mmCIF file of N, CA and C and ligand atoms in Angstrom:
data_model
loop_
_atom_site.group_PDB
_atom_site.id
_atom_site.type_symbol
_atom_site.label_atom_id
_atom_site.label_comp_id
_atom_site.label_asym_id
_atom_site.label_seq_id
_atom_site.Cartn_x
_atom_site.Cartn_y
_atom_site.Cartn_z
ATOM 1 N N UNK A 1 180.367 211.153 -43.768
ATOM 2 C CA UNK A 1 180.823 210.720 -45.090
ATOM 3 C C UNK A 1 181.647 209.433 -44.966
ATOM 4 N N UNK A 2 181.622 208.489 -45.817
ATOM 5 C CA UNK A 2 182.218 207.323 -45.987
ATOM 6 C C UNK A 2 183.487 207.486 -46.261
ATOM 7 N N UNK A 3 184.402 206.498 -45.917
ATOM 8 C CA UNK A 3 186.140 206.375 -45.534
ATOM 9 C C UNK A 3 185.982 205.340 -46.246
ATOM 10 N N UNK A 4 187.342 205.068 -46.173
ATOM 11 C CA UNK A 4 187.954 203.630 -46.981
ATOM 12 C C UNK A 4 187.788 202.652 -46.197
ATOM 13 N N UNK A 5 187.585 203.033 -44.523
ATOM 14 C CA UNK A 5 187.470 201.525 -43.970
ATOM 15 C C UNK A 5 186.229 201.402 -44.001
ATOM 16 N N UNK A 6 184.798 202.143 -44.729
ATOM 17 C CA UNK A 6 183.469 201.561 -45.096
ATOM 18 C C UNK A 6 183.814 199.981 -45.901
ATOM 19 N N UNK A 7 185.231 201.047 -47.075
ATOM 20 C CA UNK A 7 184.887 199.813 -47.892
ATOM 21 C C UNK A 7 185.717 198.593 -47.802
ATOM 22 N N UNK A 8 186.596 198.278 -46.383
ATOM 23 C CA UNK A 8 187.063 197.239 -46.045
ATOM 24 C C UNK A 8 186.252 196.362 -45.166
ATOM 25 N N UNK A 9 185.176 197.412 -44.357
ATOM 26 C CA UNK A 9 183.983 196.854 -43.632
ATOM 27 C C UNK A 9 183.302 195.572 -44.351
ATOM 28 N N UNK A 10 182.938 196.667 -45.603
ATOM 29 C CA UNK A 10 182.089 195.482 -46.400
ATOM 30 C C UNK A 10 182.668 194.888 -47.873
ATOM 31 N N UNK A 11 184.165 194.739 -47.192
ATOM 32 C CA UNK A 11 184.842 193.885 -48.221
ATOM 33 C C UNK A 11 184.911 194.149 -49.890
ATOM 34 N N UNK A 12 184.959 195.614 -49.651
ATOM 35 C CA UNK A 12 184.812 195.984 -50.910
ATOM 36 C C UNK A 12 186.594 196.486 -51.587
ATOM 37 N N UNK A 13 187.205 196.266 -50.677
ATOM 38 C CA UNK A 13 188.655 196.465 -50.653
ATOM 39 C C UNK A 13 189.077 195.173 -49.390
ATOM 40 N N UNK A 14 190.458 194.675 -50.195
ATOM 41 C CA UNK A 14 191.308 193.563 -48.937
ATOM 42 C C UNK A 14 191.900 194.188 -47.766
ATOM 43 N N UNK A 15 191.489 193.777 -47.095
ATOM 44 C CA UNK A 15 192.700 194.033 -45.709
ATOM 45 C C UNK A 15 192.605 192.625 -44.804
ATOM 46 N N UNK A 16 193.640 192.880 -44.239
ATOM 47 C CA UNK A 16 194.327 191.892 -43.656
ATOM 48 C C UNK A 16 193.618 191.966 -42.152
ATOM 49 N N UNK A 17 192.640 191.076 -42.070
ATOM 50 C CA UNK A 17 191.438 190.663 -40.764
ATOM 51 C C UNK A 17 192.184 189.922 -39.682
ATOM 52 N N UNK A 18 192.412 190.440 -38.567
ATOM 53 C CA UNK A 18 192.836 189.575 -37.482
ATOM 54 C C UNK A 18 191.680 189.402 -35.949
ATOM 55 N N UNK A 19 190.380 190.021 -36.922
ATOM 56 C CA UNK A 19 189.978 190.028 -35.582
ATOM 57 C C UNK A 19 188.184 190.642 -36.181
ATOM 58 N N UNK A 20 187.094 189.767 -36.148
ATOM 59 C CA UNK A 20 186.362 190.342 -36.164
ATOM 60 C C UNK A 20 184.652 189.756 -35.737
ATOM 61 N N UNK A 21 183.765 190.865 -35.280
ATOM 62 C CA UNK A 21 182.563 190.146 -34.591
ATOM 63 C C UNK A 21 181.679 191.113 -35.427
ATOM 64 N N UNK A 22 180.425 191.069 -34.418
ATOM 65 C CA UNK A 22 179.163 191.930 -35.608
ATOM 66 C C UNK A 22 179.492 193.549 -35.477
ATOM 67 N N UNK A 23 180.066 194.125 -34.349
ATOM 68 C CA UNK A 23 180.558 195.400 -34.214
ATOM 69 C C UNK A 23 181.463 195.881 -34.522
ATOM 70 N N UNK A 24 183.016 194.957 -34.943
ATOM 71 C CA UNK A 24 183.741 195.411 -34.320
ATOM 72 C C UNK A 24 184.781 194.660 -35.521
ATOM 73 N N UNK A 25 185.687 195.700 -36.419
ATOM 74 C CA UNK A 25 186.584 194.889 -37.118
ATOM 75 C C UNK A 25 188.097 195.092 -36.795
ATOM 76 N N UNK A 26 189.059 194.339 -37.095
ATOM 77 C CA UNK A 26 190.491 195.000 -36.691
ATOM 78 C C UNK A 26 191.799 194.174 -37.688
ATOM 79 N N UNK A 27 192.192 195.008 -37.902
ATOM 80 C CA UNK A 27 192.972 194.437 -39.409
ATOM 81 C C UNK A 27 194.182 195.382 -39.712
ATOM 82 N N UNK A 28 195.170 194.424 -39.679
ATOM 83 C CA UNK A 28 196.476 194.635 -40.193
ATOM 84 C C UNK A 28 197.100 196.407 -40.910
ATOM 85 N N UNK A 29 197.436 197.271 -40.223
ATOM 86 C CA UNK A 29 197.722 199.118 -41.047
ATOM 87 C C UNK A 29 198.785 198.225 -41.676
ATOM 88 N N UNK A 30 198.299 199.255 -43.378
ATOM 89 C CA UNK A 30 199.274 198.808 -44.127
ATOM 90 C C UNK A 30 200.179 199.820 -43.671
ATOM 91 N N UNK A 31 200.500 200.734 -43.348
ATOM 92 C CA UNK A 31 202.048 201.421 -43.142
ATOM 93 C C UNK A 31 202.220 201.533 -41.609
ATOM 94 N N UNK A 32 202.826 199.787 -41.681
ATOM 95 C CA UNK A 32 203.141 199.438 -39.828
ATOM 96 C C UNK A 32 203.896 200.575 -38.990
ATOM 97 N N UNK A 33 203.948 201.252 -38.231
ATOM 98 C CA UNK A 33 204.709 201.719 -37.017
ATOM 99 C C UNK A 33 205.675 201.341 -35.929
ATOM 100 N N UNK A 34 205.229 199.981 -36.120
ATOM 101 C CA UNK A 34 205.725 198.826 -34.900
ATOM 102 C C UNK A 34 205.534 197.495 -35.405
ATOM 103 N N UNK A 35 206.134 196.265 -34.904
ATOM 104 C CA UNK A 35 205.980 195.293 -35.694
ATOM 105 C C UNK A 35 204.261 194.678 -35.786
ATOM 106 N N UNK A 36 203.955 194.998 -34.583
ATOM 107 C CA UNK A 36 202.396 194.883 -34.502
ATOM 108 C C UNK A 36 201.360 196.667 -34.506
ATOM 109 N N UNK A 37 201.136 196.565 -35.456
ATOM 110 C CA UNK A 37 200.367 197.944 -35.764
ATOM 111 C C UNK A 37 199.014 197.395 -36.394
ATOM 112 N N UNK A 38 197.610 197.317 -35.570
ATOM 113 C CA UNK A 38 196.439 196.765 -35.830
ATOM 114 C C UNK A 38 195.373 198.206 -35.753
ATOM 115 N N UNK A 39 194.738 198.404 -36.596
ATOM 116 C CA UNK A 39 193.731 199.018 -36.012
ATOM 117 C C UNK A 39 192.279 198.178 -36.101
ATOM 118 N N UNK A 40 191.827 198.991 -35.009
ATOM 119 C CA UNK A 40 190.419 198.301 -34.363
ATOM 120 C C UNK A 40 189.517 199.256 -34.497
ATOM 121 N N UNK A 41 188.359 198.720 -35.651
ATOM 122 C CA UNK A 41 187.494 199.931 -35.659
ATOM 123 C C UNK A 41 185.954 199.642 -35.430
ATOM 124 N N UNK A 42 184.784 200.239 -34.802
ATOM 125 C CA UNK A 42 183.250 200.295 -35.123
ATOM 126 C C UNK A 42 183.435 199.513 -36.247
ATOM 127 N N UNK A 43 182.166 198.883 -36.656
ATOM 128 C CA UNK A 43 181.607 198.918 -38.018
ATOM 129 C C UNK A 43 180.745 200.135 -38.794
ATOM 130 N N UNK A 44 180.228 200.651 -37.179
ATOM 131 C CA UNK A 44 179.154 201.739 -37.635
ATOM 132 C C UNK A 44 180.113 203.226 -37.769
ATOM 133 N N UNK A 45 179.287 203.825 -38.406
ATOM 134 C CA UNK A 45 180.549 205.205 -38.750
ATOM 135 C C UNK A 45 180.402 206.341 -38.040
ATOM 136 N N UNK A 46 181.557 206.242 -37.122
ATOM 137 C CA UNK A 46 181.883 207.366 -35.620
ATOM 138 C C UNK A 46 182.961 208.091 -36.871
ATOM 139 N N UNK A 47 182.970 209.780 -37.196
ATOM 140 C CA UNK A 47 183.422 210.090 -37.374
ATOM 141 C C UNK A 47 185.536 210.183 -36.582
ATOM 142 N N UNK A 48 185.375 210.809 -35.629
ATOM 143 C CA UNK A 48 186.106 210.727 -34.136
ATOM 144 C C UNK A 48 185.565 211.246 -33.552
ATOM 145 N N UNK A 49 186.598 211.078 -32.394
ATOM 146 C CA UNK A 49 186.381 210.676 -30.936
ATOM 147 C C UNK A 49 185.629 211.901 -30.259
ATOM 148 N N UNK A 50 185.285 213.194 -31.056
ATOM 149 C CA UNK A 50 184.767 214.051 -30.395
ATOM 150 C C UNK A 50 183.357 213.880 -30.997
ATOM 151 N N UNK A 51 182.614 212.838 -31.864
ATOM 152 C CA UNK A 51 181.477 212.383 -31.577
ATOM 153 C C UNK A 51 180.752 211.145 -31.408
ATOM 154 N N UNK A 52 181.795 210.577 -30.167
ATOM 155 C CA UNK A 52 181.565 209.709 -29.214
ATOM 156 C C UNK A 52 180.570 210.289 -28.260
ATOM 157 N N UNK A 53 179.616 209.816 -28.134
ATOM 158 C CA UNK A 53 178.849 209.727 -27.134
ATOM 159 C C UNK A 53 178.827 208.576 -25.930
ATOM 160 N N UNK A 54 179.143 208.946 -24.942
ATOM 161 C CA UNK A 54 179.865 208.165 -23.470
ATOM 162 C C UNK A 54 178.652 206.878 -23.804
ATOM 163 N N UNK A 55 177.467 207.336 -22.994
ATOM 164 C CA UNK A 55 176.033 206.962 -22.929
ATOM 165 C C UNK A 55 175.849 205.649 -24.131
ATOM 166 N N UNK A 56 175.375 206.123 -25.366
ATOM 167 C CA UNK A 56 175.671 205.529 -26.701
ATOM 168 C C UNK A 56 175.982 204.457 -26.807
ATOM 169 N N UNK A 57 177.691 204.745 -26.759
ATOM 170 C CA UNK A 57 178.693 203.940 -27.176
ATOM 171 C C UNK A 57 179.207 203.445 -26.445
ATOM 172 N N UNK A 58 178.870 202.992 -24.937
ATOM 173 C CA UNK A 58 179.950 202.659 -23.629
ATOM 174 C C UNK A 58 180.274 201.260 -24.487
ATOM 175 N N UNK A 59 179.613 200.676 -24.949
ATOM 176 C CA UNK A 59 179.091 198.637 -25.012
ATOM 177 C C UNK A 59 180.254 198.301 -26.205
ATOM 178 N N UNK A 60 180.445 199.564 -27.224
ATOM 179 C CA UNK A 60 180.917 199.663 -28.599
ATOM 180 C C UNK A 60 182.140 199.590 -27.897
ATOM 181 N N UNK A 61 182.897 201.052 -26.956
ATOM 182 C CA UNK A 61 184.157 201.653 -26.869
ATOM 183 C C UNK A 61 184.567 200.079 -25.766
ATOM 184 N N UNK A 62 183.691 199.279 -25.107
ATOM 185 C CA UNK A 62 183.935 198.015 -24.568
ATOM 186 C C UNK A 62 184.630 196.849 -25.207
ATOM 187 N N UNK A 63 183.890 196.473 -26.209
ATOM 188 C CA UNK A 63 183.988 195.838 -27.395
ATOM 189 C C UNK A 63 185.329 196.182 -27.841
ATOM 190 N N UNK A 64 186.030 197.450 -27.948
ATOM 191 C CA UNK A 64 186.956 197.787 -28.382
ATOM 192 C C UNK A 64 188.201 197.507 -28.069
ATOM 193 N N UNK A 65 187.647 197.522 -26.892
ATOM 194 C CA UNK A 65 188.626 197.608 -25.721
ATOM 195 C C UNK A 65 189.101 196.141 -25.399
ATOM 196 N N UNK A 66 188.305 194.996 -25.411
ATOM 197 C CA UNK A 66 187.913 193.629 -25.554
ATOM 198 C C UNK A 66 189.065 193.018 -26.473
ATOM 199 N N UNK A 67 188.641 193.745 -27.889
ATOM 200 C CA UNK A 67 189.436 193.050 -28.984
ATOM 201 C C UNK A 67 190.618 193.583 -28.779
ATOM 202 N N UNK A 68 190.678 194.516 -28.387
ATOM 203 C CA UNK A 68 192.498 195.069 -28.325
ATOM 204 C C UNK A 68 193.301 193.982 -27.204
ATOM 205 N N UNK A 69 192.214 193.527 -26.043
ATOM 206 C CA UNK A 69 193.400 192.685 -25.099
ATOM 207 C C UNK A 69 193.681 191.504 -26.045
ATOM 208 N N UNK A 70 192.447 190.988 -26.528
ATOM 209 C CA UNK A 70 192.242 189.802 -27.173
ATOM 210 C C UNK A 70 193.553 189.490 -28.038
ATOM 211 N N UNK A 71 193.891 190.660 -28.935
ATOM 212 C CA UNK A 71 194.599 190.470 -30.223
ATOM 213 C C UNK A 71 196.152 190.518 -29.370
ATOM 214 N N UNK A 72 196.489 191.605 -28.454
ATOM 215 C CA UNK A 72 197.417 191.441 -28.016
ATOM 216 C C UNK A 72 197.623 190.172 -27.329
ATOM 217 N N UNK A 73 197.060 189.727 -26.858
ATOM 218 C CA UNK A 73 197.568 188.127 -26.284
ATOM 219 C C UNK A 73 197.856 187.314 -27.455
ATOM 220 N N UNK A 74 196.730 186.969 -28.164
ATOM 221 C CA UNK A 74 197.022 186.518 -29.604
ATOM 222 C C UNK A 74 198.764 186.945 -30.502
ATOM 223 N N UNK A 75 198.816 187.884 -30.551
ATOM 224 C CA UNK A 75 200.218 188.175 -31.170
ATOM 225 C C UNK A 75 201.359 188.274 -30.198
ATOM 226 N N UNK A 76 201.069 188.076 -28.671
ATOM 227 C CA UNK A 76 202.198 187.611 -27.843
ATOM 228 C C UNK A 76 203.049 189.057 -27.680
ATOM 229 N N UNK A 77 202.094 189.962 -27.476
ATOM 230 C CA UNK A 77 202.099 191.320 -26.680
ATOM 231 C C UNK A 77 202.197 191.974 -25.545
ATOM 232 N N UNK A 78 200.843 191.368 -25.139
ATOM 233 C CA UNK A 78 200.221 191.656 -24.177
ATOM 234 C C UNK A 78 200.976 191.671 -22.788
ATOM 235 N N UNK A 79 201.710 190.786 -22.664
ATOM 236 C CA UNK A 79 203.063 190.549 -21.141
ATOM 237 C C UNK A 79 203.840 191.803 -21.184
ATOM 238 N N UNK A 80 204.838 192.317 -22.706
ATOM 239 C CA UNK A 80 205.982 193.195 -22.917
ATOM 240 C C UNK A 80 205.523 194.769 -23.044
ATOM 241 N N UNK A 81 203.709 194.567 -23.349
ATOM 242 C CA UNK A 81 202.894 195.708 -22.833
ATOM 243 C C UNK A 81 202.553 196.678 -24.369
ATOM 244 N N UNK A 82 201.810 197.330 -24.690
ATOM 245 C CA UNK A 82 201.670 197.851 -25.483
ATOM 246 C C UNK A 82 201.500 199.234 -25.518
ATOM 247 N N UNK A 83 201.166 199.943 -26.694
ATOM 248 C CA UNK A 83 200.100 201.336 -26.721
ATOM 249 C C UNK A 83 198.712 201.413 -27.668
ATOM 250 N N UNK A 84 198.025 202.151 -26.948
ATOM 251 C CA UNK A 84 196.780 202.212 -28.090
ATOM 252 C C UNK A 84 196.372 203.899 -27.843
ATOM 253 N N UNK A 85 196.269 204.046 -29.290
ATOM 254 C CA UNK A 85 196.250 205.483 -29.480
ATOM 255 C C UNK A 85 194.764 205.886 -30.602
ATOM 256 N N UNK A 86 193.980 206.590 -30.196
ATOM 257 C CA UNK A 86 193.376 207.738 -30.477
ATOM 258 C C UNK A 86 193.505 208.866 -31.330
ATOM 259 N N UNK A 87 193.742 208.863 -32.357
ATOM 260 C CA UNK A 87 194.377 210.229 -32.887
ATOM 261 C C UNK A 87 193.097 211.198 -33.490
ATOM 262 N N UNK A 88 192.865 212.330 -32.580
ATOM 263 C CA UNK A 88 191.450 213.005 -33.258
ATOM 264 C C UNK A 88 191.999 214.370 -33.510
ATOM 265 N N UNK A 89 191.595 214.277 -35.085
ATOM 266 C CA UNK A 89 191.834 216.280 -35.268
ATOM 267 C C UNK A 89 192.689 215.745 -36.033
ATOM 268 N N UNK A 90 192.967 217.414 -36.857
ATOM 269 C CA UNK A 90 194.404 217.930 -37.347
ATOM 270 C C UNK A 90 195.673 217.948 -36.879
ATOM 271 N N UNK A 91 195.545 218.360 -35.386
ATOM 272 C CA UNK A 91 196.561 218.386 -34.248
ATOM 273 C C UNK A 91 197.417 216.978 -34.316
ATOM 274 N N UNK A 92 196.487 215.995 -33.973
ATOM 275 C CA UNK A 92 196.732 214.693 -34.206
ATOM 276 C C UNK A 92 197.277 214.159 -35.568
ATOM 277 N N UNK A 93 196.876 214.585 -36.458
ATOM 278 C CA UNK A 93 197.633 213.788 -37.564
ATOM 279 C C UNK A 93 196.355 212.865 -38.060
ATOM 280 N N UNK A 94 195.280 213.160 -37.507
ATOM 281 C CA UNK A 94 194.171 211.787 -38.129
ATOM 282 C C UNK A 94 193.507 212.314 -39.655
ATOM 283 N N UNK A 95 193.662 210.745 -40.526
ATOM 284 C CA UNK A 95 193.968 210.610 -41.646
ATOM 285 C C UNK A 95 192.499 210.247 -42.511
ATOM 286 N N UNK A 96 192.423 209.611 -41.302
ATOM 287 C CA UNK A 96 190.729 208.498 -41.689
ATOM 288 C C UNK A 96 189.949 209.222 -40.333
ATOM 289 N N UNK A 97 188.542 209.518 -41.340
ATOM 290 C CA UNK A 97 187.531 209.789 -40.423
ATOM 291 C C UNK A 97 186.857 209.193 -40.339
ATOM 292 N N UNK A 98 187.184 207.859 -39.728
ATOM 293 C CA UNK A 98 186.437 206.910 -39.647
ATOM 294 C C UNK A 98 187.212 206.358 -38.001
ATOM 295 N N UNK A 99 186.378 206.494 -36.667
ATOM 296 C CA UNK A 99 187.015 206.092 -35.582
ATOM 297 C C UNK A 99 188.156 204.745 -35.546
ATOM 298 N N UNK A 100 189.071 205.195 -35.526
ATOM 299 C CA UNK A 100 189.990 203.566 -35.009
ATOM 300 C C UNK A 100 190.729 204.130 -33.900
ATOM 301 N N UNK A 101 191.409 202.717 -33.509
ATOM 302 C CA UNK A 101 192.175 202.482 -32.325
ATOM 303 C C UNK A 101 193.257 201.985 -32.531
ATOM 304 N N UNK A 102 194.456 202.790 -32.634
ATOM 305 C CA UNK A 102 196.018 202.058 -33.253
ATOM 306 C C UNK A 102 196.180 201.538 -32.020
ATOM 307 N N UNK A 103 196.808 200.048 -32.199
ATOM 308 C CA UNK A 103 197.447 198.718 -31.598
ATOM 309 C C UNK A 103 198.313 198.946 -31.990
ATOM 310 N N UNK A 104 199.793 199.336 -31.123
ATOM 311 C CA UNK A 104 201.291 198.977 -31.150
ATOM 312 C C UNK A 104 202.121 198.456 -30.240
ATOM 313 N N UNK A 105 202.421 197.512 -30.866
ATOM 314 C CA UNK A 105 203.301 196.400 -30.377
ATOM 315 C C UNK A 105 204.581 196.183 -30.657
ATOM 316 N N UNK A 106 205.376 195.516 -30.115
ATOM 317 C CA UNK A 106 206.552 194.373 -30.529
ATOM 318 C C UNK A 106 207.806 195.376 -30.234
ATOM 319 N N UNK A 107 208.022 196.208 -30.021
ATOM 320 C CA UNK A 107 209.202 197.019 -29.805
ATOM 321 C C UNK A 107 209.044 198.447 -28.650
ATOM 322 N N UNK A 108 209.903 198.391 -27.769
ATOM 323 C CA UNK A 108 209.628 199.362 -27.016
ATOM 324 C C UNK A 108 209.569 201.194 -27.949
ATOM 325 N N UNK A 109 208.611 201.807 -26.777
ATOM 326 C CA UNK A 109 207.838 202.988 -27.177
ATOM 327 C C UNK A 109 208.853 204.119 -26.440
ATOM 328 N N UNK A 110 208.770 205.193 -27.397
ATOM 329 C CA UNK A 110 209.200 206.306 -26.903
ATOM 330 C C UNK A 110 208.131 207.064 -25.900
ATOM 331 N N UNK A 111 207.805 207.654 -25.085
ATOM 332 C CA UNK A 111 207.325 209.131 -24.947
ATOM 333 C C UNK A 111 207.998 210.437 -23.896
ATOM 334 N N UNK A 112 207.679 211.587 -24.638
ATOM 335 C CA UNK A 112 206.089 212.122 -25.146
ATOM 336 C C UNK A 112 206.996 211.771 -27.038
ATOM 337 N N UNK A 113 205.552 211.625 -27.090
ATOM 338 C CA UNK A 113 205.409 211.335 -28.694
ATOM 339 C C UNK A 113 205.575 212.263 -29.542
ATOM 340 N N UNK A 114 205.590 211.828 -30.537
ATOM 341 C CA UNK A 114 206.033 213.048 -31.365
ATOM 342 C C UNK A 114 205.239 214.091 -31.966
HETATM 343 P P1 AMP B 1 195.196 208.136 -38.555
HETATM 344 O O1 AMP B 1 196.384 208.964 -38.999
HETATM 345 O O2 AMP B 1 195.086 207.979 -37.066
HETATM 346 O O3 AMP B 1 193.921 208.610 -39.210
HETATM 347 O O4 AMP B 1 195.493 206.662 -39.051
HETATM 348 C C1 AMP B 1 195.022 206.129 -40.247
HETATM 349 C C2 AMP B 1 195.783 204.857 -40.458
HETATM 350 O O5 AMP B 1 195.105 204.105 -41.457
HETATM 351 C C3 AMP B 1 197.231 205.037 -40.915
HETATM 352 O O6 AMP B 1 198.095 204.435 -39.982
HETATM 353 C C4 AMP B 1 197.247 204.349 -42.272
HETATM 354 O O7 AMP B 1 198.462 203.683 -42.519
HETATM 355 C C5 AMP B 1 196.078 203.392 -42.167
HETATM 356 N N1 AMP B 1 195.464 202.996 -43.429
HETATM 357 C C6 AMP B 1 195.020 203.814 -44.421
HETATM 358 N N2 AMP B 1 194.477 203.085 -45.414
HETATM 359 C C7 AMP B 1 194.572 201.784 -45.036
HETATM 360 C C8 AMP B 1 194.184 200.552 -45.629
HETATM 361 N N3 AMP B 1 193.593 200.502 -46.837
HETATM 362 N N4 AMP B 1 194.446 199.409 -44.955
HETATM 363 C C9 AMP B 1 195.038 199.432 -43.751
HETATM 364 N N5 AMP B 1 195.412 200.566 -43.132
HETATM 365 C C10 AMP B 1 195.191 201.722 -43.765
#
Protein backbone atom coordinates (compact mmCIF):
# COMPACT_ATOMS: atom_id res chain seq x y z
CA UNK A 1 0.00 0.00 0.00
CA UNK A 2 1.12 3.53 -0.78
CA UNK A 3 2.73 5.99 2.02
CA UNK A 4 3.15 9.55 1.88
CA UNK A 5 6.63 9.25 0.66
CA UNK A 6 4.86 7.72 -2.78
CA UNK A 7 3.57 11.07 -2.85
CA UNK A 8 6.80 13.05 -2.24
CA UNK A 9 8.45 10.51 -4.75
CA UNK A 10 6.35 11.87 -7.37
CA UNK A 11 6.09 15.32 -6.15
CA UNK A 12 2.78 15.20 -5.32
CA UNK A 13 3.53 16.72 -1.84
CA UNK A 14 6.90 19.25 -1.02
CA UNK A 15 9.72 18.02 0.75
CA UNK A 16 12.82 19.32 1.16
CA UNK A 17 15.32 17.22 -1.60
CA UNK A 18 18.92 17.05 -0.66
CA UNK A 19 19.77 14.30 -2.59
CA UNK A 20 18.41 12.51 -5.49
CA UNK A 21 19.11 9.88 -8.59
CA UNK A 22 16.72 7.40 -10.56
CA UNK A 23 16.54 5.02 -7.36
CA UNK A 24 17.08 6.71 -4.72
CA UNK A 25 15.48 9.95 -2.94
CA UNK A 26 16.57 11.68 0.42
CA UNK A 27 14.99 14.72 1.88
CA UNK A 28 14.92 16.79 4.82
CA UNK A 29 12.30 14.76 8.20
CA UNK A 30 10.11 17.33 8.99
CA UNK A 31 10.27 16.46 12.82
CA UNK A 32 14.27 16.74 13.02
CA UNK A 33 15.91 14.56 15.87
CA UNK A 34 19.30 16.03 15.37
CA UNK A 35 20.34 19.00 13.58
CA UNK A 36 20.85 16.83 10.50
CA UNK A 37 17.92 14.30 10.34
CA UNK A 38 17.64 13.11 6.42
CA UNK A 39 15.88 10.24 5.37
CA UNK A 40 16.99 8.19 2.41
CA UNK A 41 14.52 6.20 0.72
CA UNK A 42 13.97 3.48 -2.56
CA UNK A 43 11.82 5.03 -4.99
CA UNK A 44 10.33 1.62 -5.46
CA UNK A 45 8.00 0.50 -2.53
CA UNK A 46 9.93 -1.88 0.09
CA UNK A 47 7.43 -2.09 2.66
CA UNK A 48 10.44 -2.76 5.59
CA UNK A 49 13.26 -4.19 6.14
CA UNK A 50 11.81 -7.64 6.69
CA UNK A 51 10.94 -7.59 2.92
CA UNK A 52 14.25 -6.88 1.80
CA UNK A 53 15.49 -9.34 -0.23
CA UNK A 54 19.57 -9.58 0.17
CA UNK A 55 19.85 -11.00 -3.61
CA UNK A 56 17.22 -8.30 -5.11
CA UNK A 57 18.17 -5.40 -3.51
CA UNK A 58 22.06 -5.64 -2.77
CA UNK A 59 22.62 -2.60 -5.82
CA UNK A 60 19.41 -0.57 -4.13
CA UNK A 61 20.59 -1.14 -0.17
CA UNK A 62 24.25 0.11 -2.08
CA UNK A 63 22.86 3.07 -3.53
CA UNK A 64 21.68 3.75 -0.10
CA UNK A 65 24.38 3.41 1.48
CA UNK A 66 26.27 5.71 -1.26
CA UNK A 67 23.90 8.62 -0.68
CA UNK A 68 24.11 8.48 3.04
CA UNK A 69 28.19 8.98 2.84
CA UNK A 70 27.54 11.41 0.09
CA UNK A 71 25.08 13.70 2.08
CA UNK A 72 27.07 13.38 5.19
CA UNK A 73 30.15 14.89 3.71
CA UNK A 74 27.96 17.39 2.02
CA UNK A 75 26.46 18.68 5.41
CA UNK A 76 29.97 18.43 7.11
CA UNK A 77 29.19 15.22 9.17
CA UNK A 78 30.81 12.76 8.06
CA UNK A 79 34.50 13.48 10.16
CA UNK A 80 32.30 14.05 13.83
CA UNK A 81 30.57 10.66 12.64
CA UNK A 82 27.04 9.88 12.49
CA UNK A 83 24.01 7.27 12.95
CA UNK A 84 21.77 5.63 10.51
CA UNK A 85 18.92 3.79 11.69
CA UNK A 86 16.43 1.24 10.42
CA UNK A 87 13.38 1.24 12.34
CA UNK A 88 11.17 -2.01 11.38
CA UNK A 89 7.96 -3.08 13.26
CA UNK A 90 5.91 -1.84 16.07
CA UNK A 91 8.77 -2.60 18.45
CA UNK A 92 10.59 0.03 16.59
CA UNK A 93 8.32 2.81 16.48
CA UNK A 94 8.10 2.68 12.45
CA UNK A 95 5.60 5.16 11.26
CA UNK A 96 5.93 4.97 7.41
CA UNK A 97 5.77 1.78 5.59
CA UNK A 98 7.58 2.82 3.20
CA UNK A 99 11.57 1.64 3.67
CA UNK A 100 13.85 4.65 4.84
CA UNK A 101 17.10 5.18 6.36
CA UNK A 102 17.26 7.93 9.23
CA UNK A 103 20.55 10.16 8.78
CA UNK A 104 21.57 11.74 12.17
CA UNK A 105 23.85 14.18 12.53
CA UNK A 106 25.32 17.35 14.12
CA UNK A 107 25.21 16.52 17.84
CA UNK A 108 26.58 13.72 19.77
CA UNK A 109 24.37 10.36 20.23
CA UNK A 110 23.30 8.63 23.20
CA UNK A 111 23.27 4.72 23.39
CA UNK A 112 21.43 2.11 23.96
CA UNK A 113 18.63 4.08 22.58
CA UNK A 114 15.65 4.56 23.74
P1 LIG B 1 9.67 5.96 11.27
O1 LIG B 1 9.13 6.22 12.66
O2 LIG B 1 11.00 5.26 11.26
O3 LIG B 1 8.63 5.30 10.40
O4 LIG B 1 10.00 7.38 10.66
C1 LIG B 1 9.13 8.11 9.85
C2 LIG B 1 9.71 9.49 9.77
O5 LIG B 1 9.07 10.16 8.69
C3 LIG B 1 9.51 10.34 11.02
O6 LIG B 1 10.77 10.74 11.52
C4 LIG B 1 8.68 11.51 10.51
O7 LIG B 1 9.02 12.72 11.14
C5 LIG B 1 8.99 11.51 9.03
N1 LIG B 1 7.98 12.10 8.17
C6 LIG B 1 6.65 11.80 8.14
N2 LIG B 1 6.04 12.53 7.18
C7 LIG B 1 7.00 13.29 6.59
C8 LIG B 1 6.99 14.24 5.54
N3 LIG B 1 5.86 14.57 4.88
N4 LIG B 1 8.17 14.82 5.21
C9 LIG B 1 9.30 14.51 5.84
N5 LIG B 1 9.37 13.61 6.84
C10 LIG B 1 8.24 13.01 7.21
Amino acid sequence: MSTIFSKIINKEIPANIVFESDTILAFKDINPQAPVHILIIPKIEIPKVTDINGKEHASLLGEMMDAANKIAKDMNIADDGFRLVFNCGNNAGQDVYHLHMHLLGGRKMNWPPG
